[in-house]
Short mmCIF file of C-alpha atoms in Angstrom, two decimals:
data_model
loop_
_atom_site.label_atom_id
_atom_site.label_comp_id
_atom_site.label_asym_id
_atom_site.label_seq_id
_atom_site.Cartn_x
_atom_site.Cartn_y
_atom_site.Cartn_z
CA PRO A 28 11.05 279.58 177.68
CA TYR A 29 14.52 278.07 178.16
CA THR A 30 17.40 279.22 175.96
CA PHE A 31 20.71 277.58 175.22
CA THR A 32 23.47 278.20 172.69
CA GLU A 33 26.11 275.81 171.40
CA TYR A 34 28.92 276.27 168.86
CA LEU A 35 30.83 274.21 166.35
CA ASP A 36 34.45 275.20 165.71
CA ASP A 37 34.04 275.73 161.95
CA ASP A 38 32.89 273.95 158.80
CA GLY A 39 36.36 273.13 157.50
CA ILE A 40 36.17 275.84 154.83
CA ASP A 41 35.36 279.10 156.62
CA PRO A 42 37.17 279.64 159.95
CA ASP A 43 34.24 281.25 161.76
CA PRO A 44 32.37 279.32 164.47
CA ILE A 45 28.84 278.09 163.83
CA LYS A 46 26.17 278.95 166.37
CA ILE A 47 23.20 276.75 167.22
CA GLN A 48 20.69 278.77 169.24
CA LEU A 49 17.61 277.20 170.77
CA THR A 50 14.61 278.55 172.64
CA LEU A 51 12.67 275.69 174.17
CA THR A 52 9.12 276.51 175.28
CA ILE A 53 7.01 274.11 177.31
CA ASP A 54 3.40 275.30 177.07
CA GLY A 55 0.95 272.92 178.68
CA GLU A 56 1.01 269.78 176.55
CA ARG A 57 3.08 271.40 173.78
CA ILE A 58 6.85 271.67 173.40
CA ILE A 59 8.22 274.16 170.88
CA ALA A 60 11.88 274.01 169.86
CA ASP A 61 12.71 277.25 168.03
CA PHE A 62 16.16 277.57 166.43
CA ALA A 63 15.80 281.24 165.45
CA GLY A 64 19.19 282.97 165.74
CA THR A 65 21.15 279.95 164.48
CA SER A 66 23.96 280.63 162.01
CA PRO A 67 23.23 280.46 158.27
CA GLN A 68 23.91 277.27 156.34
CA CYS A 69 27.57 276.66 155.58
CA LYS A 70 29.77 275.42 152.75
CA GLY A 71 31.22 272.45 154.60
CA SER A 72 29.34 269.16 154.59
CA ILE A 73 28.61 269.00 158.32
CA GLN A 74 25.11 270.47 158.62
CA PRO A 75 21.95 268.51 159.36
CA ASN A 76 18.94 268.67 157.08
CA LEU A 77 15.57 269.35 158.68
CA PRO A 78 14.65 265.66 159.24
CA ALA A 79 17.98 265.12 161.05
CA THR A 80 17.41 268.21 163.20
CA LYS A 81 13.91 267.04 164.11
CA SER A 82 15.20 263.56 164.90
CA MET A 83 17.71 264.95 167.41
CA VAL A 84 15.04 267.10 169.08
CA TYR A 85 12.66 264.14 169.37
CA ALA A 86 15.38 261.81 170.65
CA ALA A 87 16.66 264.22 173.31
CA ILE A 88 13.16 264.92 174.62
CA ARG A 89 12.38 261.20 174.60
CA CYS A 90 15.35 260.62 176.93
CA VAL A 91 13.75 262.65 179.74
CA LEU A 92 10.27 261.14 179.51
CA SER A 93 8.90 258.07 181.21
CA PRO A 94 9.77 254.85 179.35
CA ASP A 95 6.12 253.86 179.71
CA ILE A 96 5.10 256.44 177.07
CA PRO A 97 4.63 254.63 173.74
CA TYR A 98 6.91 255.69 170.92
CA ASN A 99 4.15 256.34 168.38
CA SER A 100 2.57 259.27 166.54
CA GLY A 101 1.08 260.53 169.80
CA PHE A 102 4.60 261.18 171.08
CA PHE A 103 5.58 263.32 168.09
CA ARG A 104 2.35 265.30 167.82
CA PRO A 105 2.90 267.78 170.71
CA ILE A 106 6.50 268.59 169.67
CA GLU A 107 6.97 271.40 167.15
CA VAL A 108 10.37 272.18 165.63
CA LEU A 109 10.87 275.65 164.14
CA ALA A 110 14.05 275.90 162.07
CA PRO A 111 14.50 278.89 159.75
CA GLU A 112 15.03 277.92 156.12
CA GLY A 113 18.62 278.49 155.07
CA SER A 114 19.93 278.13 158.62
CA PHE A 115 22.54 275.60 159.73
CA VAL A 116 19.82 273.33 161.10
CA ASN A 117 17.59 273.58 158.00
CA ALA A 118 19.93 274.11 155.08
CA GLN A 119 18.49 274.33 151.59
CA HIS A 120 19.63 272.92 148.24
CA PRO A 121 22.42 272.86 147.13
CA ALA A 122 23.89 272.79 150.65
CA PRO A 123 26.04 269.69 151.37
CA PHE A 124 24.74 267.20 153.95
CA ALA A 125 26.93 264.10 153.62
CA ALA A 126 28.62 264.40 157.04
CA ARG A 127 25.55 265.80 158.80
CA ALA A 128 25.96 263.62 161.90
CA LEU A 129 28.48 266.09 163.32
CA GLY A 130 26.00 268.97 163.30
CA ALA A 131 23.07 266.74 164.24
CA ARG A 132 24.71 265.50 167.44
CA ARG A 133 25.49 269.09 168.40
CA VAL A 134 21.78 269.85 167.98
CA ALA A 135 21.06 267.12 170.54
CA GLN A 136 23.57 268.61 172.98
CA THR A 137 21.88 271.99 172.56
CA VAL A 138 18.50 270.47 173.39
CA PHE A 139 19.93 268.77 176.47
CA GLY A 140 21.45 272.12 177.49
CA ALA A 141 18.02 273.74 177.40
CA LEU A 142 16.49 270.81 179.26
CA THR A 143 18.94 271.31 182.14
CA GLN A 144 17.01 274.51 182.88
CA ALA A 145 13.61 272.87 182.55
CA LEU A 146 14.69 269.88 184.66
CA PRO A 147 17.44 271.15 186.97
CA GLY A 148 19.53 268.43 188.54
CA LYS A 149 18.29 265.77 186.13
CA ILE A 150 20.44 266.06 182.97
CA PHE A 151 24.07 265.00 182.51
CA ALA A 152 26.80 267.32 181.24
CA ALA A 153 27.88 267.27 177.60
CA TRP A 154 29.57 264.15 176.27
CA GLY A 155 32.83 264.27 174.35
CA GLY A 156 33.53 262.71 170.99
CA GLY A 157 31.11 260.79 168.85
CA GLU A 158 31.88 263.29 166.10
CA PHE A 159 35.26 262.07 164.89
CA GLY A 160 35.12 260.63 161.36
CA ILE A 161 38.26 259.21 159.75
CA SER A 162 38.52 258.02 156.17
CA ILE A 163 41.61 256.27 154.74
CA GLY A 164 41.61 255.10 151.13
CA GLY A 165 44.07 254.17 148.41
CA TYR A 166 45.54 251.29 146.40
CA TYR A 167 47.82 248.36 147.09
CA ALA A 168 50.84 247.83 144.85
CA ASN A 169 48.71 245.54 142.65
CA ARG A 170 46.14 248.39 142.25
CA LYS A 171 43.56 246.68 144.40
CA PRO A 172 41.67 249.45 146.20
CA PHE A 173 41.13 249.73 149.95
CA VAL A 174 38.88 252.03 151.99
CA HIS A 175 38.55 252.37 155.74
CA LEU A 176 35.77 254.57 157.12
CA GLU A 177 35.31 254.84 160.86
CA PHE A 178 33.15 257.13 162.94
CA HIS A 179 35.07 256.85 166.17
CA ASN A 180 32.46 256.75 168.87
CA ASP A 181 34.12 255.17 171.89
CA THR A 182 33.49 258.41 173.62
CA SER A 183 33.27 259.86 177.11
CA TRP A 184 29.98 260.75 178.72
CA GLY A 185 29.52 263.85 180.82
CA GLY A 186 29.13 263.58 184.58
CA GLY A 187 25.57 263.27 185.86
CA PRO A 188 23.51 264.05 188.94
CA ASP A 189 24.72 260.96 190.81
CA LYS A 190 27.50 259.29 188.83
CA ASP A 191 30.66 259.90 186.83
CA GLY A 192 30.62 260.06 183.07
CA LEU A 193 31.20 256.67 181.45
CA ASP A 194 34.66 256.04 180.01
CA GLY A 195 34.95 254.62 176.51
CA GLN A 196 31.26 254.01 175.86
CA PRO A 197 29.25 254.76 172.69
CA GLY A 198 27.86 258.27 172.86
CA PRO A 199 24.17 259.15 172.99
CA MET A 200 22.18 259.60 169.78
CA SER A 201 24.10 257.01 167.82
CA ASN A 202 24.31 253.29 167.18
CA LEU A 203 28.06 253.10 166.64
CA ALA A 204 30.38 250.88 168.64
CA ASN A 205 34.03 249.97 168.96
CA THR A 206 35.89 248.76 165.87
CA PRO A 207 38.23 246.02 167.12
CA ILE A 208 41.88 246.57 166.29
CA GLU A 209 42.30 242.98 165.13
CA LEU A 210 39.51 243.30 162.58
CA LEU A 211 40.77 246.61 161.27
CA GLU A 212 44.35 245.42 160.87
CA ALA A 213 43.29 242.16 159.21
CA GLU A 214 41.29 243.91 156.52
CA GLN A 215 43.19 247.16 155.88
CA PRO A 216 46.84 248.25 155.38
CA ILE A 217 46.69 250.03 158.73
CA ARG A 218 48.32 249.28 162.09
CA ILE A 219 47.03 250.63 165.38
CA ASP A 220 50.08 251.56 167.44
CA ARG A 221 48.21 252.81 170.48
CA TYR A 222 44.61 252.73 171.73
CA GLY A 223 43.39 253.68 175.17
CA PHE A 224 42.30 256.31 177.65
CA VAL A 225 44.13 259.60 178.09
CA PRO A 226 44.90 260.43 181.75
CA ASP A 227 44.01 263.86 183.18
CA THR A 228 41.15 264.42 180.75
CA GLY A 229 37.45 264.84 181.24
CA GLY A 230 35.96 267.82 183.04
CA ALA A 231 36.59 268.00 186.77
CA GLY A 232 33.52 267.92 188.97
CA LYS A 233 31.77 266.31 191.91
CA TYR A 234 31.04 263.72 189.24
CA ARG A 235 33.81 263.90 186.68
CA GLY A 236 33.45 263.70 182.93
CA GLY A 237 34.56 260.54 181.17
CA LEU A 238 38.15 260.25 179.96
CA ALA A 239 39.19 261.06 176.42
CA VAL A 240 40.12 258.17 174.11
CA MET A 241 43.25 258.13 171.92
CA ARG A 242 43.98 256.02 168.84
CA ASP A 243 47.12 256.01 166.65
CA PHE A 244 46.64 254.97 163.01
CA ARG A 245 49.86 253.97 161.18
CA LEU A 246 49.50 253.79 157.41
CA LEU A 247 51.26 250.93 155.65
CA GLU A 248 50.44 252.16 152.13
CA GLU A 249 50.12 255.60 150.54
CA ALA A 250 46.56 256.77 151.11
CA THR A 251 44.20 259.70 151.14
CA LEU A 252 43.52 260.66 154.75
CA GLN A 253 40.39 262.66 155.50
CA ILE A 254 39.31 263.85 158.95
CA ARG A 255 36.02 265.32 160.11
CA SER A 256 36.15 266.33 163.77
CA ASP A 257 35.34 269.19 166.13
CA ARG A 258 35.44 270.25 169.80
CA ARG A 259 38.83 271.96 169.55
CA LYS A 260 37.69 275.51 170.46
CA PHE A 261 34.31 274.87 172.08
CA ARG A 262 34.65 272.11 174.62
CA PRO A 263 31.85 269.90 176.00
CA TYR A 264 30.07 271.97 178.62
CA GLY A 265 30.05 271.23 182.34
CA LEU A 266 27.10 271.87 184.66
CA TYR A 267 26.56 273.29 188.15
CA GLY A 268 30.17 274.27 188.66
CA GLY A 269 31.62 271.31 186.79
CA LYS A 270 34.41 272.16 184.38
CA PRO A 271 34.19 271.68 180.62
CA GLY A 272 35.66 268.59 179.05
CA THR A 273 39.12 268.64 177.54
CA PRO A 274 39.40 269.51 173.83
CA ALA A 275 39.84 267.05 170.98
CA SER A 276 43.06 267.03 168.97
CA GLY A 277 44.69 265.43 165.97
CA VAL A 278 48.45 265.15 165.43
CA LEU A 279 50.38 263.81 162.45
CA ASN A 280 53.50 261.80 163.32
CA PRO A 281 53.32 262.63 167.05
CA ASP A 282 56.48 260.76 168.05
CA THR A 283 58.78 261.83 165.20
CA ALA A 284 57.81 265.15 163.62
CA PRO A 285 54.64 266.25 165.42
CA GLN A 286 52.31 268.44 163.40
CA GLU A 287 49.03 269.65 164.88
CA MET A 288 46.37 269.19 162.22
CA PRO A 289 43.14 271.15 161.78
CA SER A 290 39.85 269.62 162.83
CA LYS A 291 38.80 269.03 159.23
CA PHE A 292 41.18 268.27 156.36
CA ILE A 293 42.13 265.97 153.50
CA MET A 294 45.68 265.06 152.52
CA THR A 295 47.85 262.38 150.92
CA ALA A 296 49.65 260.40 153.62
CA GLN A 297 52.74 258.29 153.05
CA PRO A 298 53.60 254.77 154.27
CA GLY A 299 54.79 255.04 157.87
CA ASP A 300 52.81 258.19 158.65
CA VAL A 301 50.92 258.08 161.93
CA TYR A 302 47.76 260.02 162.69
CA ARG A 303 46.82 260.33 166.37
CA LEU A 304 43.25 261.21 167.20
CA VAL A 305 42.21 262.25 170.70
CA LEU A 306 38.51 262.63 171.39
CA ALA A 307 37.16 265.34 173.67
CA GLY A 308 36.62 264.53 177.34
CA GLY A 309 33.15 264.73 178.87
CA GLY A 310 32.03 267.71 180.93
CA GLY A 311 32.05 267.64 184.72
CA TYR A 312 29.00 267.92 186.98
CA GLY A 313 29.10 269.87 190.24
CA ALA A 314 31.98 271.70 191.87
CA PRO A 315 35.27 269.72 191.83
CA TRP A 316 35.95 270.37 195.52
CA GLU A 317 32.72 268.54 196.39
CA ARG A 318 34.12 265.28 195.05
CA ASP A 319 34.97 262.70 197.68
CA PRO A 320 38.78 262.80 198.07
CA GLU A 321 38.87 259.01 198.24
CA ARG A 322 37.24 258.80 194.82
CA VAL A 323 39.91 261.12 193.48
CA ALA A 324 42.56 258.90 195.06
CA ASP A 325 40.97 255.84 193.43
CA ASP A 326 41.19 257.54 190.03
CA VAL A 327 44.88 258.21 190.64
CA ARG A 328 45.50 254.59 191.66
CA GLU A 329 43.80 253.47 188.44
CA GLU A 330 46.05 255.89 186.49
CA LYS A 331 43.09 257.90 185.26
CA LEU A 332 44.46 260.99 187.00
CA SER A 333 47.93 262.06 188.05
CA VAL A 334 48.89 263.24 191.54
CA ALA A 335 49.53 266.74 190.19
CA TYR A 336 46.18 266.86 188.39
CA ALA A 337 44.32 265.72 191.51
CA ARG A 338 45.86 268.61 193.41
CA GLN A 339 45.33 271.19 190.69
CA GLU A 340 41.76 270.35 189.65
CA TYR A 341 40.28 268.78 192.80
CA GLY A 342 42.33 270.26 195.61
CA VAL A 343 43.19 266.77 196.81
CA VAL A 344 46.68 266.33 198.24
CA LEU A 345 48.05 262.79 197.98
CA ASP A 346 51.18 261.20 199.33
CA PRO A 347 53.23 260.61 196.15
CA THR A 348 54.40 257.19 197.38
CA THR A 349 51.39 255.63 199.07
CA LEU A 350 48.72 257.71 197.27
CA ALA A 351 46.96 258.15 200.60
CA VAL A 352 44.89 261.32 201.06
CA ASP A 353 46.45 264.01 203.26
CA VAL A 354 43.20 265.06 204.90
CA MET A 355 44.38 268.28 206.58
CA ALA A 356 46.33 269.54 203.56
CA THR A 357 43.38 268.72 201.30
CA GLU A 358 40.92 270.66 203.44
CA ALA A 359 43.22 273.68 203.57
CA LEU A 360 43.78 273.65 199.81
CA ARG A 361 40.08 273.27 199.06
CA GLN A 362 39.22 276.18 201.34
CA SER A 363 41.70 278.29 199.40
CA GLN A 364 40.23 277.20 196.05
CA ARG A 365 36.68 277.94 197.18
CA HIS A 366 37.77 281.37 198.36
CA GLY A 367 39.36 282.08 194.98
CA VAL A 368 36.21 281.12 193.08
CA ASP A 369 33.98 283.15 195.41
CA GLU A 370 36.21 286.20 194.97
CA ALA A 371 36.14 285.84 191.18
CA LEU A 372 32.33 285.73 191.24
CA ARG A 373 32.19 288.84 193.41
CA GLN A 374 34.42 290.63 190.92
CA HIS A 375 32.08 289.63 188.09
CA HIS A 376 29.06 290.98 189.97
CA ARG A 377 30.81 294.26 190.83
CA ARG A 378 31.72 294.84 187.17
CA GLY A 379 28.28 293.81 185.98
CA ASP A 380 29.75 291.01 183.85
CA ASN A 381 27.59 288.25 182.47
CA PRO A 382 29.85 285.20 182.63
CA GLU A 383 29.08 282.50 180.10
CA ARG A 384 27.54 279.21 181.06
CA ASN A 385 29.99 276.55 182.20
CA GLY A 386 31.91 275.00 179.35
CA HIS A 387 30.24 277.01 176.60
CA ARG A 388 33.32 278.73 175.25
#
């Protein structure tokens, strides 16, 4: 059997993290996904019901099978999902389910985590984002109501066995896409002040995680602002030495009176208030010092990474003016970084520690 554990930050009511634990057993023609050990159902409306949990298991397994296999009842028959009643992945009445997509997508990432052990070198690292829901509603001066609901899914994929994570692409296990600024502003009393990639995000790796996406919402009318997000404490995991993705964040009035907001909240916002969302970056794949220095330099030239970040995370030394790679300085720095990691691992082994899987915590 293959085991993997993922966490959600909280449910927005209780501060404790929520654990999703999976034991995946491949026994001949059968696959058993057992979620025993998962946290109990919660009070916040972020948990999947059993059909949603099963859907994520089926979809994740389908991703690693040959596309020639028909998607019919014969595909589902060998897959058994065991989810304890009353657990986070099989909550019982009267548990709330309205925002279950957040928990459901984390179920899929847990399944992919287990599949990395069954199919080493075949699965990409965890994606960032795809879990950020924003709701803005209120009334115009003439009492005409308005409502904007957006599940922000222009996310960042994790790095994979042979390529970087995609930047700004819809995440797996969803059918959401970009909401154009022009459409949003034409139909709602909202202005988008800023929308784009965030430099120096995404997990470092031989194949880096995709960049985080940022969007600033400026309210033009008083409104109720509700946020459902995650990935603040438990970042998207990296694989095979790749670093975890960068955490998500949400800030109210970032350029005037910045206030870091919790991952899940509801409040009354005033005209002129700005809410900045930043999605999590994707996890990296493979050790950062194995990345081609010229690819790092290309990312710096495209303003995806800074010169300082390239040095710190990849051990790549660039001329600050020409952005050319200093080959000798880079090799020396990378040797030093490798030595530091090797020494840290030796210390773990001497103390008998059991370090957690990359990006898990």
